[in-house]
CSV table of C-alpha atoms and ligand atoms in Angstrom, one decimal:
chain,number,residue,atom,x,y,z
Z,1,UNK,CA,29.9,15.8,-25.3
Z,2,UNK,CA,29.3,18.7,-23.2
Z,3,UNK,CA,29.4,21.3,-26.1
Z,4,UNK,CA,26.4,19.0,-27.8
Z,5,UNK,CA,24.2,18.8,-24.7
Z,6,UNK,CA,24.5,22.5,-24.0
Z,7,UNK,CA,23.0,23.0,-28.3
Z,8,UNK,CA,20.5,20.2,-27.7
Z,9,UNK,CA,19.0,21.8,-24.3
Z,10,UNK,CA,19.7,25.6,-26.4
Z,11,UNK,CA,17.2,23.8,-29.1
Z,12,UNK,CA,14.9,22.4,-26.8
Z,13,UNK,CA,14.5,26.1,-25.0
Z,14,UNK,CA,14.0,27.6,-28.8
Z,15,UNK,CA,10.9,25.2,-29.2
Z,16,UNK,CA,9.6,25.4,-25.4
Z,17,UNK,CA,9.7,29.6,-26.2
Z,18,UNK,CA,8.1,28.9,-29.5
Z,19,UNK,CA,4.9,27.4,-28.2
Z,20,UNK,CA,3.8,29.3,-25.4
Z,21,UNK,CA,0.7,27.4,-25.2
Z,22,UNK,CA,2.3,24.0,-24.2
Z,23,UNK,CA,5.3,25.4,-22.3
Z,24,UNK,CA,5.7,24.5,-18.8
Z,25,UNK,CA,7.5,27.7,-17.0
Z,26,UNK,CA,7.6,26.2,-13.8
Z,27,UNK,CA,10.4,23.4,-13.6
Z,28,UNK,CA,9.1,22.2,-10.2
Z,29,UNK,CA,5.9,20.7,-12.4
Z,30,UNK,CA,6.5,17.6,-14.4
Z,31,UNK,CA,4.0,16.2,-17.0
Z,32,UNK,CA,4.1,12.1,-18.2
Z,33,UNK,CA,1.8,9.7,-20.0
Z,34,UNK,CA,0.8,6.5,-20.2
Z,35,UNK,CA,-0.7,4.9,-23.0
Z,36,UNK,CA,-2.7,1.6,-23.8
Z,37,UNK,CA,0.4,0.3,-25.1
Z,38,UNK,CA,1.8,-0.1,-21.6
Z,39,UNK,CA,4.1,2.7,-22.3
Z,40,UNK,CA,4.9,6.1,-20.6
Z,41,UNK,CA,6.2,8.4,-22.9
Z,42,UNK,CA,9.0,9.6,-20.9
Z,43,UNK,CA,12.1,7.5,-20.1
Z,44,UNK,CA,13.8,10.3,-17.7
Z,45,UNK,CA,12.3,13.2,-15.6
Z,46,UNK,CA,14.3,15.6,-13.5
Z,47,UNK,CA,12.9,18.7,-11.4
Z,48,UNK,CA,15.8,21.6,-9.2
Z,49,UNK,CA,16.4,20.7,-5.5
Z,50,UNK,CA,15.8,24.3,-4.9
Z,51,UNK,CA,11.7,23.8,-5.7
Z,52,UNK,CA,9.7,23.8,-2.6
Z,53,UNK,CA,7.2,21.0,-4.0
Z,54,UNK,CA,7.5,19.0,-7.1
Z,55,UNK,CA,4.4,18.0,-8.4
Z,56,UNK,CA,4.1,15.0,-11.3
Z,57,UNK,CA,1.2,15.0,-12.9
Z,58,UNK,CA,0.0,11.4,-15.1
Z,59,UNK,CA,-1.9,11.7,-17.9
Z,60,UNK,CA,-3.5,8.2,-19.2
Z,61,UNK,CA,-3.6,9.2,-23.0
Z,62,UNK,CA,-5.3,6.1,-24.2
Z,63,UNK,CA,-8.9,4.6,-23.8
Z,64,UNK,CA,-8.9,1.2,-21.7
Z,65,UNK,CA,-10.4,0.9,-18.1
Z,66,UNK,CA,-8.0,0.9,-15.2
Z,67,UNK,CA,-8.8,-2.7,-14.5
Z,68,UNK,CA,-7.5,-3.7,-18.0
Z,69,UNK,CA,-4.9,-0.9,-18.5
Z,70,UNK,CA,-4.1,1.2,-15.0
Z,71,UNK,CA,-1.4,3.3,-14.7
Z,72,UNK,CA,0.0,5.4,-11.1
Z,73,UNK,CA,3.3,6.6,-11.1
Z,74,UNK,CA,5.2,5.6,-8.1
Z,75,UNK,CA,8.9,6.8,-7.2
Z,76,UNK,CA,10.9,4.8,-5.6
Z,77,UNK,CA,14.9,4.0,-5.1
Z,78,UNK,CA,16.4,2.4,-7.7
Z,79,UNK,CA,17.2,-0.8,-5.8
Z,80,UNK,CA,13.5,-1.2,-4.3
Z,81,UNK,CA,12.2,-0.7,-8.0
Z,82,UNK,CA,11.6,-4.6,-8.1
Z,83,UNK,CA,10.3,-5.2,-4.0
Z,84,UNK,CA,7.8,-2.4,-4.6
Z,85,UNK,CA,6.7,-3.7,-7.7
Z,86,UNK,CA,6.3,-7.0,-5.9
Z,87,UNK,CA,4.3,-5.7,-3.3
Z,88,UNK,CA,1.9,-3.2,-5.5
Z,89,UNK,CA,0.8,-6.5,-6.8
Z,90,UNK,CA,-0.2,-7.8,-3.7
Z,91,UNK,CA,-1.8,-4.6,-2.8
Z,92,UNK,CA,-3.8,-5.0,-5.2
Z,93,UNK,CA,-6.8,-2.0,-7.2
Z,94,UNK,CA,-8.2,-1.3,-4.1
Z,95,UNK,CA,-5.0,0.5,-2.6
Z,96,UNK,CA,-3.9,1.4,-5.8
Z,97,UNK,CA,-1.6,-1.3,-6.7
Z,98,UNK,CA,1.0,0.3,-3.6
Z,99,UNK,CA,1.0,-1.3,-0.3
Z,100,UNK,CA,-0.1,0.8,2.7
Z,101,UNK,CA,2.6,2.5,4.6
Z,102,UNK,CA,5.3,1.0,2.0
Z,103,UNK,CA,8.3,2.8,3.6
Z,104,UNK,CA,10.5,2.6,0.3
Z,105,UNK,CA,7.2,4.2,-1.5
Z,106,UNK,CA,8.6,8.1,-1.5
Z,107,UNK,CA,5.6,9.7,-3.2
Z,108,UNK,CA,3.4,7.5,-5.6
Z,109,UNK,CA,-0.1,8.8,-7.5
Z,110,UNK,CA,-3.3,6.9,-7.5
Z,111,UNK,CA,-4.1,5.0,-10.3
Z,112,UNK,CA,-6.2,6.1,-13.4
Z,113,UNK,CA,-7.7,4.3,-16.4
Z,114,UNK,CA,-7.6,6.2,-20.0
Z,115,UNK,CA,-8.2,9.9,-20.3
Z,116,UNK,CA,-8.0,9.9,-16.4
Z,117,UNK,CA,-5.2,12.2,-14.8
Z,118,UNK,CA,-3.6,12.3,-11.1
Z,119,UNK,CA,-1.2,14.3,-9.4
Z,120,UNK,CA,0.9,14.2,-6.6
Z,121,UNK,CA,3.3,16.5,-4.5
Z,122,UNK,CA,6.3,16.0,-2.5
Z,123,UNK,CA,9.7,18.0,-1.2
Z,124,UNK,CA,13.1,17.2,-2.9
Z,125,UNK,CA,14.2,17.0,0.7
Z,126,UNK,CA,12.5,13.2,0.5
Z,127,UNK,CA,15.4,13.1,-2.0
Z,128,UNK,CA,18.8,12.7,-1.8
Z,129,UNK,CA,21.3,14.7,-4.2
Z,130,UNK,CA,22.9,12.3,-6.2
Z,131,UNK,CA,20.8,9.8,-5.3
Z,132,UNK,CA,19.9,7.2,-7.8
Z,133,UNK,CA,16.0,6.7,-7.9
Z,134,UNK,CA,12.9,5.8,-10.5
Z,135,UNK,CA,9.8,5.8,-11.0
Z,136,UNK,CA,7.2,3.0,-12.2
Z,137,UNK,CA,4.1,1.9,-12.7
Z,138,UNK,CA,2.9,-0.8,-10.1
Z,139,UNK,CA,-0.1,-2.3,-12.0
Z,140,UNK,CA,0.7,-6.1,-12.6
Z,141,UNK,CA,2.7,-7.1,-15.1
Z,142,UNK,CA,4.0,-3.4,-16.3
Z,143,UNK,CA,6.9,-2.4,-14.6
Z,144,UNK,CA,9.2,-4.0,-17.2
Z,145,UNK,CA,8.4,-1.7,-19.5
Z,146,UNK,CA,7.0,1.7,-17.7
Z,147,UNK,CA,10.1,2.7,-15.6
Z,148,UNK,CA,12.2,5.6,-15.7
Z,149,UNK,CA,14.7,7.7,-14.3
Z,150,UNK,CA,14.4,10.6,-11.9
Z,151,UNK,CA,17.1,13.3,-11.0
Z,152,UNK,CA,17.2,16.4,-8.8
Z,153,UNK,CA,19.5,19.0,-10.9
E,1,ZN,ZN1,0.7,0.9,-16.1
């Protein structure tokens, strides 16, 4: 199992060195999109504990307002995945679908309609190594489907 990761993360560097133009060099930056099929297009993302900031950026790759189709990206512990979610709803467009001062919230972006982007940037030491956390998107109705895992390594 190990032997086929190693060839499947060997191929993946290959194809990252192959297109310079769309390679990210700097682990500590993460890229993910949503779409306006409800969808982000990454089920997993992982940055090192050793980077000073990570910053996730959110791309909304599709055309529909942010009233009809908003996405943020909001990471979370696993277990609060569902409270948050919960309480983003309540929060409501105007606080970006994330409740003020939300304790479990550990870093969240605002929340952008299509071709709309948003960043944010926090320290692995929010994180715990090992941990078990995700990340979602608190608009009504679409954290069913937009959630994912994320790892220090
Ligand atoms: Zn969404």
């Amino acid at each position: 199992m190990h032997h086929l990761r190693n060839h499947l993360a060997a191929a993946a560097l290959l194809v990252a060195c192959a297109l310079p133009l769309t390679a990210h060099a700097d682990p500590c930056k993460l890229d993910i999109s949503g779409n306006d099929q409800m969808q982000y297009d990454k089920q997993a993302l992982a940055a090192p504990a050793s980077c000073k900031q990570i910053t996730v950026t959110l791309h909304h790759s599709g055309t529909l307002p942010k009233e009809a189709m908003g996405h943020n990206w909001v990471l979370v512990n696993a277990a609060d995945l569902a409270a948050v979610a919960q309480a983003g709803m309540g929060a409501g467009i105007a606080n970006d679908y994330v409740a003020p001062a939300d304790k479990r919230v550990l870093a969240h972006t605002r929340t952008v309609g299509g071709g709309e982007s948003a960043s944010v940037s926090f320290s692995p030491a929010l994180l715990k190594a090992g941990g078990t956390y995700e990340y979602l998107c608190t608009f009504p109705g679409h954290n069913a489907l937009m959630h994912g895992t994320f790892k220090l390594n």
